[in-house]
Amino acid sequence: MSNIAVTAQLPGPALELLRACHEVRVHSGPTMLEPEVVAGWAAGADALISLLANPVGAEVMERCPALRIIGNCAAGFDNIDCVEAGRRGIWVTNTPDVLTEATADLAWALILTVTRKIIEADAFLQAGRFKGWELDLMTGSGLQGRILGIVGFGRIGRAVARRGSAFGMKVMATHTSKAINGFEDVTFADIETLVASSDVLSLHCPLNDETRGLLHENRLRQMRRGAFLINTARGPVIDEAALVRVLEDGHLGGVGLDVFAQEPAVHPGLLGRENAVLLPHIGSATREARSEMAELAARNVLAVLAGDEPPSIVVRGR
Ligand code: GLV
């Protein structure tokens, strides 16, 4: 029987699966945890299940000399020091696939919300200002025939591309090294061409050294005047202060952001703008996806503790 530390209550059958064979302790209270809290909670564990809001660095690994796996309950794993885990022979796993459609739906919800002024129109009506149908009331931007640019053509980027084609958009994406059967209509381009060509630019890349600040001020200003920027990936992919300046200049038509550079803080310059739709990182927040994410995190941990290969490997352990 191994000792598993979990940093939050998990939905669905995950905890039951773990408790059937192991000793499990579950942290209660807020889920945004400081590194020392994660380290204190995990101390002595053989396995850790973490959320993306839990930094897992060397100090955590130091307090768990027997740690065999860090099972992140998220597709992204930028909260984990993967180099340090690899050095120590600790497995790192994530939860891709099960959240792909939910996250693509949310990206698409943001695209429709910003381009069709849904929030503004709702506020207008609720304030009692709807006095009858008008030809030019709340006119937004049409999508048909426009260019949808996708940065990061992985699972979620492709799911967004499929939705884009269904809406009659022309899809462009950054190059990918993997096979891409079924996307013959997609034009691949470098980031500069993509940024300069897109009417809607949607971010789906992981956060790493190459993508941090990818959308810096120059790139933001290279976007088409009146274009829309959607981010359901990770906040630091965009230079947020630069984005505020570019919005202040009226260069962009609008932004839809589900993620922020310093969550849960939001740059004050983004707040209160009619053309900025801001969500509290709910990309994968369907009951179905969250339950499957937790279950997959649990299955990853169970596999490693049983001496097997986990289903979704980020870092191979020993
Ligand atoms: C959510 O942002 C995730 O990485 O799962």
Tab-separated table of N, CA, C and O and ligand atoms in Angstrom, residues 52 72-79 94-96 99 103 156 232-234 258-259 263 281-285 290 293, ligand 1:
chain	number	residue	atom	x	y	z
A	52	LEU	N	-3.256	22.430	-11.735
A	52	LEU	CA	-2.389	23.411	-12.402
A	52	LEU	C	-2.115	24.625	-11.522
A	52	LEU	O	-1.192	25.387	-11.778
A	72	ASN	N	-0.381	15.263	-12.763
A	72	ASN	CA	-1.078	16.556	-12.843
A	72	ASN	C	-2.475	16.325	-13.380
A	72	ASN	O	-2.670	15.577	-14.352
A	73	CYS	N	-3.453	16.967	-12.748
A	73	CYS	CA	-4.832	16.859	-13.219
A	73	CYS	C	-5.089	18.057	-14.140
A	73	CYS	O	-5.806	18.991	-13.796
A	74	ALA	N	-4.459	18.060	-15.297
A	74	ALA	CA	-4.534	19.137	-16.286
A	74	ALA	C	-3.784	18.661	-17.519
A	74	ALA	O	-2.921	17.782	-17.412
A	75	ALA	N	-4.114	19.253	-18.661
A	75	ALA	CA	-3.342	18.942	-19.862
A	75	ALA	C	-1.989	19.638	-19.790
A	75	ALA	O	-0.948	19.060	-20.114
A	76	GLY	N	-2.008	20.903	-19.337
A	76	GLY	CA	-0.763	21.664	-19.213
A	76	GLY	C	0.027	21.182	-18.006
A	76	GLY	O	-0.544	20.639	-17.058
A	77	PHE	N	1.336	21.392	-18.046
A	77	PHE	CA	2.175	20.933	-16.914
A	77	PHE	C	3.262	21.952	-16.619
A	77	PHE	O	4.319	21.630	-16.109
A	78	ASP	N	2.985	23.232	-16.954
A	78	ASP	CA	3.969	24.282	-16.721
A	78	ASP	C	4.108	24.617	-15.239
A	78	ASP	O	4.989	25.376	-14.856
A	79	ASN	N	3.228	24.061	-14.392
A	79	ASN	CA	3.344	24.261	-12.937
A	79	ASN	C	4.355	23.302	-12.313
A	79	ASN	O	4.642	23.395	-11.121
A	94	ASN	N	0.016	13.849	-17.343
A	94	ASN	CA	-0.996	14.900	-17.472
A	94	ASN	C	-2.316	14.265	-17.926
A	94	ASN	O	-2.432	13.032	-17.966
A	95	THR	N	-3.304	15.090	-18.276
A	95	THR	CA	-4.618	14.539	-18.652
A	95	THR	C	-5.106	15.112	-19.993
A	95	THR	O	-6.082	15.867	-20.028
A	96	PRO	N	-4.424	14.783	-21.084
A	96	PRO	CA	-4.875	15.291	-22.385
A	96	PRO	C	-6.093	14.513	-22.882
A	96	PRO	O	-6.574	13.609	-22.192
A	99	LEU	N	-10.190	16.447	-22.268
A	99	LEU	CA	-10.689	17.819	-22.167
A	99	LEU	C	-10.655	18.556	-23.507
A	99	LEU	O	-10.961	19.738	-23.591
A	103	THR	N	-12.587	22.183	-24.162
A	103	THR	CA	-11.758	23.385	-24.280
A	103	THR	C	-11.960	24.043	-25.647
A	103	THR	O	-12.013	25.280	-25.758
A	156	ILE	N	-6.149	20.266	-29.166
A	156	ILE	CA	-7.172	21.308	-28.992
A	156	ILE	C	-7.179	22.238	-30.200
A	156	ILE	O	-8.246	22.600	-30.706
A	232	THR	N	-7.075	30.550	-24.779
A	232	THR	CA	-7.519	29.523	-23.830
A	232	THR	C	-6.333	28.625	-23.475
A	232	THR	O	-6.531	27.520	-22.982
A	233	ALA	N	-5.113	29.104	-23.752
A	233	ALA	CA	-3.907	28.279	-23.520
A	233	ALA	C	-3.321	28.610	-22.145
A	233	ALA	O	-3.767	28.038	-21.141
A	234	ARG	N	-2.374	29.522	-22.103
A	234	ARG	CA	-1.811	29.987	-20.835
A	234	ARG	C	-1.558	31.488	-20.958
A	234	ARG	O	-1.094	31.970	-21.998
A	258	ASP	N	-9.369	33.421	-21.401
A	258	ASP	CA	-9.758	32.492	-20.340
A	258	ASP	C	-8.604	32.293	-19.363
A	258	ASP	O	-8.751	31.622	-18.357
A	259	VAL	N	-7.441	32.846	-19.715
A	259	VAL	CA	-6.232	32.616	-18.915
A	259	VAL	C	-5.452	33.930	-18.808
A	259	VAL	O	-5.531	34.786	-19.699
A	263	GLU	N	-2.542	34.462	-12.686
A	263	GLU	CA	-3.829	34.057	-12.105
A	263	GLU	C	-3.704	33.863	-10.594
A	263	GLU	O	-2.697	33.328	-10.140
A	281	HIS	N	-10.599	30.977	-16.188
A	281	HIS	CA	-9.905	29.723	-16.558
A	281	HIS	C	-10.868	28.525	-16.482
A	281	HIS	O	-10.664	27.606	-15.672
A	282	ILE	N	-11.878	28.545	-17.351
A	282	ILE	CA	-12.897	27.481	-17.324
A	282	ILE	C	-12.885	26.647	-18.601
A	282	ILE	O	-13.871	26.000	-18.942
A	283	GLY	N	-11.753	26.669	-19.330
A	283	GLY	CA	-11.682	25.964	-20.611
A	283	GLY	C	-12.223	24.535	-20.568
A	283	GLY	O	-13.017	24.130	-21.402
A	284	SER	N	-11.797	23.765	-19.584
A	284	SER	CA	-12.206	22.354	-19.525
A	284	SER	C	-13.351	22.124	-18.547
A	284	SER	O	-13.633	20.975	-18.184
A	285	ALA	N	-13.997	23.210	-18.136
A	285	ALA	CA	-14.975	23.091	-17.037
A	285	ALA	C	-16.347	22.576	-17.481
A	285	ALA	O	-17.350	23.275	-17.390
A	290	ARG	N	-14.125	17.318	-16.386
A	290	ARG	CA	-13.402	17.392	-15.102
A	290	ARG	C	-13.368	16.024	-14.414
A	290	ARG	O	-12.372	15.642	-13.803
A	293	MET	N	-10.860	13.947	-16.312
A	293	MET	CA	-9.484	14.387	-16.015
A	293	MET	C	-9.013	13.784	-14.693
A	293	MET	O	-7.907	13.248	-14.591
B	1	GLV	C1	-6.170	23.590	-18.324
B	1	GLV	O1	-5.826	24.693	-18.510
B	1	GLV	C2	-5.380	22.428	-18.498
B	1	GLV	O2	-4.181	22.547	-18.827
B	1	GLV	O3	-5.895	21.323	-18.295
